[in-house]
mmCIF file of C-alpha atoms and ligand atoms in Angstrom:
data_model
loop_
_atom_site.group_PDB
_atom_site.id
_atom_site.type_symbol
_atom_site.label_atom_id
_atom_site.label_comp_id
_atom_site.label_asym_id
_atom_site.label_seq_id
_atom_site.Cartn_x
_atom_site.Cartn_y
_atom_site.Cartn_z
ATOM 1 C CA UNK A 1 -2.795 20.603 18.725
ATOM 2 C CA UNK A 2 -0.241 23.324 17.884
ATOM 3 C CA UNK A 3 -1.384 26.972 17.667
ATOM 4 C CA UNK A 4 0.049 27.452 14.293
ATOM 5 C CA UNK A 5 -2.198 24.911 12.797
ATOM 6 C CA UNK A 6 -3.078 25.481 9.160
ATOM 7 C CA UNK A 7 -6.539 25.900 7.919
ATOM 8 C CA UNK A 8 -8.043 23.613 5.290
ATOM 9 C CA UNK A 9 -7.523 26.209 2.716
ATOM 10 C CA UNK A 10 -3.881 26.813 3.728
ATOM 11 C CA UNK A 11 -3.178 23.064 3.669
ATOM 12 C CA UNK A 12 -4.940 22.767 0.223
ATOM 13 C CA UNK A 13 -2.992 25.596 -1.280
ATOM 14 C CA UNK A 14 0.248 24.522 0.024
ATOM 15 C CA UNK A 15 -0.443 20.932 -1.387
ATOM 16 C CA UNK A 16 -1.504 22.087 -4.708
ATOM 17 C CA UNK A 17 1.528 24.233 -4.899
ATOM 18 C CA UNK A 18 3.731 21.059 -4.263
ATOM 19 C CA UNK A 19 5.179 22.346 -0.952
ATOM 20 C CA UNK A 20 6.649 19.252 0.693
ATOM 21 C CA UNK A 21 6.513 20.550 4.202
ATOM 22 C CA UNK A 22 2.850 21.229 3.968
ATOM 23 C CA UNK A 23 2.303 17.693 2.361
ATOM 24 C CA UNK A 24 4.215 16.221 5.252
ATOM 25 C CA UNK A 25 1.927 18.022 7.734
ATOM 26 C CA UNK A 26 -1.046 17.010 5.876
ATOM 27 C CA UNK A 27 0.086 13.260 6.134
ATOM 28 C CA UNK A 28 0.616 13.808 9.858
ATOM 29 C CA UNK A 29 -2.952 15.089 10.011
ATOM 30 C CA UNK A 30 -4.494 12.129 8.255
ATOM 31 C CA UNK A 31 -2.433 9.756 10.485
ATOM 32 C CA UNK A 32 -3.672 11.528 13.682
ATOM 33 C CA UNK A 33 -6.303 9.861 15.877
ATOM 34 C CA UNK A 34 -7.695 13.119 17.380
ATOM 35 C CA UNK A 35 -11.279 13.804 16.628
ATOM 36 C CA UNK A 36 -10.466 17.514 15.705
ATOM 37 C CA UNK A 37 -7.635 16.469 13.429
ATOM 38 C CA UNK A 38 -9.953 13.874 11.776
ATOM 39 C CA UNK A 39 -12.512 16.667 11.053
ATOM 40 C CA UNK A 40 -9.868 18.721 9.290
ATOM 41 C CA UNK A 41 -8.371 15.787 7.577
ATOM 42 C CA UNK A 42 -11.856 14.858 6.205
ATOM 43 C CA UNK A 43 -12.412 18.309 4.933
ATOM 44 C CA UNK A 44 -8.881 18.564 3.450
ATOM 45 C CA UNK A 45 -9.082 15.213 1.660
ATOM 46 C CA UNK A 46 -12.466 16.097 0.344
ATOM 47 C CA UNK A 47 -11.229 19.398 -0.905
ATOM 48 C CA UNK A 48 -8.328 17.992 -2.846
ATOM 49 C CA UNK A 49 -10.298 15.017 -4.350
ATOM 50 C CA UNK A 50 -10.621 16.731 -7.805
ATOM 51 C CA UNK A 51 -6.817 16.924 -8.124
ATOM 52 C CA UNK A 52 -6.284 13.283 -7.286
ATOM 53 C CA UNK A 53 -6.093 10.042 -9.288
ATOM 54 C CA UNK A 54 -3.597 11.023 -11.934
ATOM 55 C CA UNK A 55 -0.639 9.001 -10.665
ATOM 56 C CA UNK A 56 0.328 5.376 -11.265
ATOM 57 C CA UNK A 57 0.401 3.595 -7.986
ATOM 58 C CA UNK A 58 2.926 0.884 -7.747
ATOM 59 C CA UNK A 59 2.682 -1.505 -4.706
ATOM 60 C CA UNK A 60 5.965 -3.326 -3.792
ATOM 61 C CA UNK A 61 6.181 -6.334 -1.478
ATOM 62 C CA UNK A 62 8.844 -8.815 -0.557
ATOM 63 C CA UNK A 63 10.468 -10.407 2.482
ATOM 64 C CA UNK A 64 12.775 -8.259 4.572
ATOM 65 C CA UNK A 65 16.340 -8.250 3.091
ATOM 66 C CA UNK A 66 15.355 -8.916 -0.610
ATOM 67 C CA UNK A 67 16.319 -5.322 -1.311
ATOM 68 C CA UNK A 68 13.091 -3.370 -1.437
ATOM 69 C CA UNK A 69 14.632 -0.122 -0.172
ATOM 70 C CA UNK A 70 17.568 -0.562 -2.466
ATOM 71 C CA UNK A 71 15.310 -1.198 -5.303
ATOM 72 C CA UNK A 72 13.008 1.799 -4.697
ATOM 73 C CA UNK A 73 16.109 3.977 -4.354
ATOM 74 C CA UNK A 74 17.595 2.789 -7.729
ATOM 75 C CA UNK A 75 14.304 2.430 -9.622
ATOM 76 C CA UNK A 76 13.116 5.694 -8.289
ATOM 77 C CA UNK A 77 16.090 7.415 -9.699
ATOM 78 C CA UNK A 78 15.381 5.645 -13.070
ATOM 79 C CA UNK A 79 11.849 7.078 -12.858
ATOM 80 C CA UNK A 80 13.262 10.556 -12.059
ATOM 81 C CA UNK A 81 15.325 10.392 -15.160
ATOM 82 C CA UNK A 82 12.198 9.830 -17.174
ATOM 83 C CA UNK A 83 10.690 12.893 -15.639
ATOM 84 C CA UNK A 84 8.476 11.368 -13.124
ATOM 85 C CA UNK A 85 7.808 12.928 -9.753
ATOM 86 C CA UNK A 86 8.146 10.001 -7.273
ATOM 87 C CA UNK A 87 6.429 9.651 -3.881
ATOM 88 C CA UNK A 88 7.324 6.767 -1.625
ATOM 89 C CA UNK A 89 5.036 5.654 1.104
ATOM 90 C CA UNK A 90 5.195 2.543 3.379
ATOM 91 C CA UNK A 91 2.319 0.673 4.899
ATOM 92 C CA UNK A 92 4.019 -1.698 7.299
ATOM 93 C CA UNK A 93 2.935 -1.108 10.844
ATOM 94 C CA UNK A 94 5.566 -3.332 12.268
ATOM 95 C CA UNK A 95 8.488 -2.145 10.218
ATOM 96 C CA UNK A 96 10.096 -0.592 13.333
ATOM 97 C CA UNK A 97 9.949 -3.772 15.255
ATOM 98 C CA UNK A 98 10.954 -6.175 12.499
ATOM 99 C CA UNK A 99 14.138 -4.328 11.764
ATOM 100 C CA UNK A 100 12.902 -3.434 8.327
ATOM 101 C CA UNK A 101 12.651 0.117 9.316
ATOM 102 C CA UNK A 102 13.277 0.878 5.687
ATOM 103 C CA UNK A 103 11.854 4.258 5.271
ATOM 104 C CA UNK A 104 12.374 5.394 8.796
ATOM 105 C CA UNK A 105 16.059 5.240 8.131
ATOM 106 C CA UNK A 106 16.179 7.722 5.397
ATOM 107 C CA UNK A 107 19.901 7.239 4.730
ATOM 108 C CA UNK A 108 19.037 3.921 3.180
ATOM 109 C CA UNK A 109 17.563 5.676 0.045
ATOM 110 C CA UNK A 110 20.619 7.820 -0.569
ATOM 111 C CA UNK A 111 19.920 8.447 -4.161
ATOM 112 C CA UNK A 112 16.404 9.803 -3.647
ATOM 113 C CA UNK A 113 16.611 11.623 -0.379
ATOM 114 C CA UNK A 114 16.675 15.382 -0.914
ATOM 115 C CA UNK A 115 15.914 15.344 -4.682
ATOM 116 C CA UNK A 116 13.256 18.018 -5.582
ATOM 117 C CA UNK A 117 10.963 15.713 -7.388
ATOM 118 C CA UNK A 118 10.907 12.977 -4.649
ATOM 119 C CA UNK A 119 8.855 12.750 -1.521
ATOM 120 C CA UNK A 120 9.645 10.091 1.005
ATOM 121 C CA UNK A 121 7.403 9.299 3.918
ATOM 122 C CA UNK A 122 8.427 6.942 6.616
ATOM 123 C CA UNK A 123 6.094 4.236 7.847
ATOM 124 C CA UNK A 124 3.952 5.422 10.819
ATOM 125 C CA UNK A 125 4.964 3.372 13.772
ATOM 126 C CA UNK A 126 2.779 1.957 16.526
ATOM 127 C CA UNK A 127 -0.633 2.010 15.007
ATOM 128 C CA UNK A 128 -2.654 -0.966 14.073
ATOM 129 C CA UNK A 129 -2.899 -1.935 10.376
ATOM 130 C CA UNK A 130 -6.395 -0.764 9.736
ATOM 131 C CA UNK A 131 -5.432 2.635 10.726
ATOM 132 C CA UNK A 132 -2.182 2.590 8.898
ATOM 133 C CA UNK A 133 -3.793 1.337 5.729
ATOM 134 C CA UNK A 134 -6.465 4.108 5.751
ATOM 135 C CA UNK A 135 -3.899 6.909 6.345
ATOM 136 C CA UNK A 136 -1.815 5.466 3.535
ATOM 137 C CA UNK A 137 -4.716 5.600 1.200
ATOM 138 C CA UNK A 138 -5.333 9.228 2.040
ATOM 139 C CA UNK A 139 -1.520 9.963 1.876
ATOM 140 C CA UNK A 140 -1.541 8.654 -1.765
ATOM 141 C CA UNK A 141 -4.293 11.048 -2.465
ATOM 142 C CA UNK A 142 -2.457 14.004 -0.951
ATOM 143 C CA UNK A 143 0.729 13.058 -2.878
ATOM 144 C CA UNK A 144 -1.285 13.043 -6.091
ATOM 145 C CA UNK A 145 -2.795 16.505 -5.462
ATOM 146 C CA UNK A 146 0.781 17.726 -4.778
ATOM 147 C CA UNK A 147 1.677 16.570 -8.299
ATOM 148 C CA UNK A 148 3.453 13.225 -7.764
ATOM 149 C CA UNK A 149 2.617 11.097 -10.778
ATOM 150 C CA UNK A 150 4.289 7.900 -9.683
ATOM 151 C CA UNK A 151 3.529 6.680 -6.138
ATOM 152 C CA UNK A 152 5.247 3.667 -4.702
ATOM 153 C CA UNK A 153 3.644 1.976 -1.715
ATOM 154 C CA UNK A 154 5.975 -0.468 0.083
ATOM 155 C CA UNK A 155 5.088 -3.262 2.446
ATOM 156 C CA UNK A 156 6.897 -6.072 4.008
ATOM 157 C CA UNK A 157 5.449 -9.450 3.064
ATOM 158 C CA UNK A 158 3.021 -10.031 5.834
ATOM 159 C CA UNK A 159 -0.454 -11.100 5.004
ATOM 160 C CA UNK A 160 -3.092 -8.455 5.601
ATOM 161 C CA UNK A 161 -0.797 -5.496 4.568
ATOM 162 C CA UNK A 162 -0.376 -7.019 1.161
ATOM 163 C CA UNK A 163 -4.161 -7.126 0.515
ATOM 164 C CA UNK A 164 -4.395 -3.572 1.719
ATOM 165 C CA UNK A 165 -1.624 -2.419 -0.745
ATOM 166 C CA UNK A 166 -3.182 -4.450 -3.409
ATOM 167 C CA UNK A 167 -6.496 -2.556 -2.874
ATOM 168 C CA UNK A 168 -4.924 0.807 -3.092
ATOM 169 C CA UNK A 169 -2.442 0.536 -5.919
ATOM 170 C CA UNK A 170 -2.720 -0.139 -9.770
ATOM 171 C CA UNK A 171 0.064 -2.860 -9.836
ATOM 172 C CA UNK A 172 1.675 -5.132 -7.249
ATOM 173 C CA UNK A 173 5.400 -5.984 -7.813
ATOM 174 C CA UNK A 174 6.757 -8.876 -5.822
ATOM 175 C CA UNK A 175 10.505 -8.626 -5.256
ATOM 176 C CA UNK A 176 12.345 -11.735 -4.489
ATOM 177 C CA UNK A 177 15.736 -13.253 -4.568
ATOM 178 C CA UNK A 178 17.189 -16.562 -5.741
ATOM 179 C CA UNK A 179 18.603 -19.341 -3.649
ATOM 180 C CA UNK A 180 16.978 -18.292 -0.402
ATOM 181 C CA UNK A 181 14.884 -21.430 -0.556
ATOM 182 C CA UNK A 182 11.924 -19.275 0.032
ATOM 183 C CA UNK A 183 11.243 -18.264 -3.611
ATOM 184 C CA UNK A 184 8.015 -20.025 -3.763
ATOM 185 C CA UNK A 185 7.363 -21.702 -0.397
ATOM 186 C CA UNK A 186 7.535 -18.342 1.114
ATOM 187 C CA UNK A 187 4.706 -17.071 -1.011
ATOM 188 C CA UNK A 188 1.370 -17.870 0.227
ATOM 189 C CA UNK A 189 -1.155 -18.868 -2.431
ATOM 190 C CA UNK A 190 -3.272 -15.722 -1.810
ATOM 191 C CA UNK A 191 -0.287 -13.483 -2.545
ATOM 192 C CA UNK A 192 0.667 -15.197 -5.735
ATOM 193 C CA UNK A 193 -2.792 -14.349 -7.069
ATOM 194 C CA UNK A 194 -2.394 -10.734 -6.343
ATOM 195 C CA UNK A 195 1.050 -10.297 -8.120
ATOM 196 C CA UNK A 196 1.255 -8.484 -11.378
ATOM 197 C CA UNK A 197 5.056 -8.512 -11.736
ATOM 198 C CA UNK A 198 7.736 -10.697 -10.236
ATOM 199 C CA UNK A 199 11.351 -9.202 -10.080
ATOM 200 C CA UNK A 200 14.283 -11.454 -8.939
ATOM 201 C CA UNK A 201 16.664 -8.901 -7.349
ATOM 202 C CA UNK A 202 20.482 -9.313 -6.699
ATOM 203 C CA UNK A 203 20.916 -10.783 -10.200
ATOM 204 C CA UNK A 204 24.601 -9.787 -9.836
ATOM 205 C CA UNK A 205 24.957 -12.544 -7.346
ATOM 206 C CA UNK A 206 23.195 -15.195 -9.307
ATOM 207 C CA UNK A 207 24.632 -17.495 -12.067
ATOM 208 C CA UNK A 208 22.583 -17.398 -15.338
ATOM 209 C CA UNK A 209 21.436 -20.978 -15.216
ATOM 210 C CA UNK A 210 20.087 -20.565 -11.644
ATOM 211 C CA UNK A 211 18.307 -17.442 -12.617
ATOM 212 C CA UNK A 212 16.744 -19.289 -15.496
ATOM 213 C CA UNK A 213 15.689 -21.996 -13.028
ATOM 214 C CA UNK A 214 14.200 -19.509 -10.571
ATOM 215 C CA UNK A 215 12.320 -17.800 -13.277
ATOM 216 C CA UNK A 216 10.805 -20.972 -14.570
ATOM 217 C CA UNK A 217 9.777 -22.033 -11.144
ATOM 218 C CA UNK A 218 7.979 -18.886 -10.765
ATOM 219 C CA UNK A 219 6.372 -19.128 -14.222
ATOM 220 C CA UNK A 220 5.267 -22.683 -13.309
ATOM 221 C CA UNK A 221 3.586 -21.606 -10.155
ATOM 222 C CA UNK A 222 1.861 -18.729 -11.986
ATOM 223 C CA UNK A 223 0.636 -20.875 -14.705
ATOM 224 C CA UNK A 224 -1.460 -22.654 -12.143
ATOM 225 C CA UNK A 225 -3.683 -19.608 -12.179
ATOM 226 C CA UNK A 226 -6.160 -18.729 -14.974
ATOM 227 C CA UNK A 227 -5.153 -16.412 -17.721
ATOM 228 C CA UNK A 228 -5.802 -12.851 -17.035
ATOM 229 C CA UNK A 229 -8.223 -11.173 -19.497
ATOM 230 C CA UNK A 230 -8.007 -7.577 -18.437
ATOM 231 C CA UNK A 231 -4.464 -7.404 -17.251
ATOM 232 C CA UNK A 232 -1.271 -8.457 -18.982
ATOM 233 C CA UNK A 233 0.148 -11.762 -17.938
ATOM 234 C CA UNK A 234 2.487 -11.737 -15.060
ATOM 235 C CA UNK A 235 6.075 -11.259 -16.139
ATOM 236 C CA UNK A 236 9.183 -12.507 -14.294
ATOM 237 C CA UNK A 237 12.041 -10.156 -14.684
ATOM 238 C CA UNK A 238 15.268 -9.728 -12.852
ATOM 239 C CA UNK A 239 17.536 -6.852 -11.815
ATOM 240 C CA UNK A 240 20.371 -5.788 -9.717
ATOM 241 C CA UNK A 241 18.978 -2.931 -7.479
ATOM 242 C CA UNK A 242 22.575 -2.370 -6.313
ATOM 243 C CA UNK A 243 24.062 -1.955 -9.758
ATOM 244 C CA UNK A 244 20.990 -0.446 -11.286
ATOM 245 C CA UNK A 245 20.620 -3.036 -14.046
ATOM 246 C CA UNK A 246 17.412 -4.462 -15.483
ATOM 247 C CA UNK A 247 15.427 -1.263 -14.734
ATOM 248 C CA UNK A 248 14.758 -0.642 -18.412
ATOM 249 C CA UNK A 249 12.698 -3.996 -18.824
ATOM 250 C CA UNK A 250 10.817 -3.272 -15.617
ATOM 251 C CA UNK A 251 10.014 0.244 -16.713
ATOM 252 C CA UNK A 252 8.862 -1.081 -20.096
ATOM 253 C CA UNK A 253 6.673 -3.674 -18.523
ATOM 254 C CA UNK A 254 5.009 -1.168 -16.210
ATOM 255 C CA UNK A 255 4.469 1.208 -18.997
ATOM 256 C CA UNK A 256 2.946 -1.411 -21.245
ATOM 257 C CA UNK A 257 0.706 -2.694 -18.358
ATOM 258 C CA UNK A 258 -0.423 0.793 -17.788
ATOM 259 C CA UNK A 259 -1.231 1.368 -21.358
ATOM 260 C CA UNK A 260 -3.141 -1.982 -21.792
ATOM 261 C CA UNK A 261 -5.217 -1.506 -18.560
ATOM 262 C CA UNK A 262 -5.967 2.138 -19.415
ATOM 263 C CA UNK A 263 -7.101 1.306 -23.009
ATOM 264 C CA UNK A 264 -9.369 -1.575 -21.958
ATOM 265 C CA UNK A 265 -10.966 0.355 -19.027
ATOM 266 C CA UNK A 266 -9.718 -1.921 -16.360
ATOM 267 C CA UNK A 267 -7.681 0.822 -14.803
ATOM 268 C CA UNK A 268 -10.657 3.075 -14.111
ATOM 269 C CA UNK A 269 -12.986 0.202 -13.166
ATOM 270 C CA UNK A 270 -10.450 -1.008 -10.755
ATOM 271 C CA UNK A 271 -10.042 2.336 -9.248
ATOM 272 C CA UNK A 272 -13.681 2.673 -8.757
ATOM 273 C CA UNK A 273 -14.064 -0.669 -7.225
ATOM 274 C CA UNK A 274 -11.174 0.101 -4.844
ATOM 275 C CA UNK A 275 -12.847 3.269 -3.569
ATOM 276 C CA UNK A 276 -15.997 1.316 -2.854
ATOM 277 C CA UNK A 277 -14.132 -1.250 -1.086
ATOM 278 C CA UNK A 278 -12.335 1.323 1.043
ATOM 279 C CA UNK A 279 -15.696 2.838 2.007
ATOM 280 C CA UNK A 280 -16.771 -0.572 3.085
ATOM 281 C CA UNK A 281 -13.641 -1.351 4.903
ATOM 282 C CA UNK A 282 -13.800 1.996 6.731
ATOM 283 C CA UNK A 283 -17.283 1.355 7.752
ATOM 284 C CA UNK A 284 -16.343 -1.976 9.519
ATOM 285 C CA UNK A 285 -13.333 -0.220 11.039
ATOM 286 C CA UNK A 286 -15.752 2.499 12.463
ATOM 287 C CA UNK A 287 -18.143 -0.092 13.894
ATOM 288 C CA UNK A 288 -15.358 -1.964 15.472
ATOM 289 C CA UNK A 289 -13.981 1.221 16.930
ATOM 290 C CA UNK A 290 -17.402 2.332 18.033
ATOM 291 C CA UNK A 291 -17.755 -0.800 19.994
ATOM 292 C CA UNK A 292 -14.289 -0.703 21.510
ATOM 293 C CA UNK A 293 -14.808 2.982 22.589
ATOM 294 C CA UNK A 294 -18.160 2.410 24.227
ATOM 295 C CA UNK A 295 -17.885 0.679 27.657
ATOM 296 C CA UNK A 296 -21.452 -0.359 27.712
ATOM 297 C CA UNK A 297 -21.264 -2.119 24.349
ATOM 298 C CA UNK A 298 -17.836 -3.508 25.245
ATOM 299 C CA UNK A 299 -19.182 -5.298 28.357
ATOM 300 C CA UNK A 300 -22.073 -6.662 26.249
ATOM 301 C CA UNK A 301 -19.774 -7.967 23.675
ATOM 302 C CA UNK A 302 -17.637 -9.606 26.255
ATOM 303 C CA UNK A 303 -20.818 -11.417 27.552
ATOM 304 C CA UNK A 304 -21.532 -12.678 23.968
ATOM 305 C CA UNK A 305 -17.989 -13.815 23.586
ATOM 306 C CA UNK A 306 -18.353 -16.082 26.670
ATOM 307 C CA UNK A 307 -21.644 -17.390 25.395
ATOM 308 C CA UNK A 308 -20.230 -18.074 22.081
ATOM 309 C CA UNK A 309 -17.048 -19.731 23.382
ATOM 310 C CA UNK A 310 -19.136 -21.925 25.708
ATOM 311 C CA UNK A 311 -21.296 -23.063 22.794
ATOM 312 C CA UNK A 312 -24.417 -21.419 24.252
ATOM 313 C CA UNK A 313 -24.932 -19.352 21.298
ATOM 314 C CA UNK A 314 -23.929 -19.537 17.702
ATOM 315 C CA UNK A 315 -21.322 -16.956 16.595
ATOM 316 C CA UNK A 316 -23.589 -15.713 13.739
ATOM 317 C CA UNK A 317 -26.539 -15.263 16.054
ATOM 318 C CA UNK A 318 -24.293 -13.399 18.573
ATOM 319 C CA UNK A 319 -23.154 -11.066 15.803
ATOM 320 C CA UNK A 320 -26.773 -10.350 14.921
ATOM 321 C CA UNK A 321 -27.668 -9.662 18.517
ATOM 322 C CA UNK A 322 -24.650 -7.372 18.942
ATOM 323 C CA UNK A 323 -25.636 -5.611 15.781
ATOM 324 C CA UNK A 324 -29.182 -4.999 17.216
ATOM 325 C CA UNK A 325 -27.631 -3.450 20.314
ATOM 326 C CA UNK A 326 -25.757 -0.942 18.096
ATOM 327 C CA UNK A 327 -29.037 0.558 17.240
ATOM 328 C CA UNK A 328 -30.003 1.039 20.867
ATOM 329 C CA UNK A 329 -26.774 2.229 22.617
HETATM 330 P P1 GDP B 1 14.794 -4.684 2.266
HETATM 331 O O1 GDP B 1 14.807 -5.160 3.745
HETATM 332 O O2 GDP B 1 14.003 -5.582 1.496
HETATM 333 O O3 GDP B 1 14.472 -3.260 2.143
HETATM 334 O O4 GDP B 1 16.321 -4.805 1.670
HETATM 335 P P2 GDP B 1 17.436 -3.757 1.575
HETATM 336 O O5 GDP B 1 17.243 -2.825 0.490
HETATM 337 O O6 GDP B 1 17.832 -3.107 2.884
HETATM 338 O O7 GDP B 1 18.602 -4.676 1.174
HETATM 339 C C1 GDP B 1 19.272 -5.653 1.928
HETATM 340 C C2 GDP B 1 20.660 -5.945 1.715
HETATM 341 O O8 GDP B 1 20.735 -6.443 0.389
HETATM 342 C C3 GDP B 1 21.451 -4.640 1.725
HETATM 343 O O9 GDP B 1 22.693 -5.010 2.282
HETATM 344 C C4 GDP B 1 21.669 -4.283 0.262
HETATM 345 O O10 GDP B 1 22.743 -3.585 0.017
HETATM 346 C C5 GDP B 1 21.609 -5.581 -0.491
HETATM 347 N N1 GDP B 1 21.194 -5.570 -1.846
HETATM 348 C C6 GDP B 1 20.027 -4.960 -2.185
HETATM 349 N N2 GDP B 1 19.887 -5.113 -3.602
HETATM 350 C C7 GDP B 1 21.054 -5.747 -3.960
HETATM 351 C C8 GDP B 1 21.490 -6.276 -5.289
HETATM 352 O O11 GDP B 1 20.946 -6.000 -6.308
HETATM 353 N N3 GDP B 1 22.624 -6.991 -5.293
HETATM 354 C C9 GDP B 1 23.298 -7.184 -4.121
HETATM 355 N N4 GDP B 1 24.514 -7.873 -4.205
HETATM 356 N N5 GDP B 1 23.055 -6.645 -2.954
HETATM 357 C C10 GDP B 1 21.718 -6.179 -2.800
#
């Protein structure tokens, strides 16, 4: 690691002072896989915990091409105009490959880039989802400590990453477009249940009747789910991210959502449950890594894999026996 590495205290002070360059370096630190960096990262994240938690965390998902980066750019500007400090993070590990290298290519967020109250962090490339998700969670905390009160976490609609985003944000916005034929088929049932707000983008290209039809299809699909006691019912709104229309309604919905879940206690309860869930996720991740990094264990696990695939041992019993080995090796 570089000689001019900052101490925990220097990192902390820089972050609390809202210095973007220090925040950027701190995020690089939490993304690092080196053991020394991890130690420093742990100390840093623990030290800034008292200054975290005060933002609204918005998750945004949707297929490539629906306009997520355009939306974040436009809606981000809308948020700046109502005096928010906006941080934008991405959780998609494959964004570079899928061509949706949204945040990596900063020119695609022209309105936000370089603005004083904006922090944009490209998606880390080339690490597996588990690692990406955890570093994104810590990045959220670092952004909050740096004073960002609106954190947007973006993901491309690919299974697991949506669950991860759901588990680190307060609200999940699903961005879609009309007429692509994938409005509903493209959404797996599991994702539908996670969504808090649907926004049909590119309304400038859609005829009114068709927009009405798309909205009622969504409404129909969403009504198959039970009413939500703690959270406002899912709303289906539309916008043109390109022309910056429809943002008022979206802003209003988010604000009334935030108010409702804050008043009824769901906001805090959900945040607490999320933290516990991340602790457990992380534990599983550590056990998996421990096995992968220990040659003796790895060989044993491979033996169990053969036994299980040849029907000589039940999968559950194999897991139990591997678990017992963990205590010994
Ligand atoms: P992402 O892959 O979901 O991040 O999508 P992008 O933000 O990169 O947008 C994909 C394409 O759709 C770009 O050419 C955008 O200019 C275009 N686009 C995004 N929003 C709108 C919109 O509201 N109206 C129109 N007409 N085009 C849009």
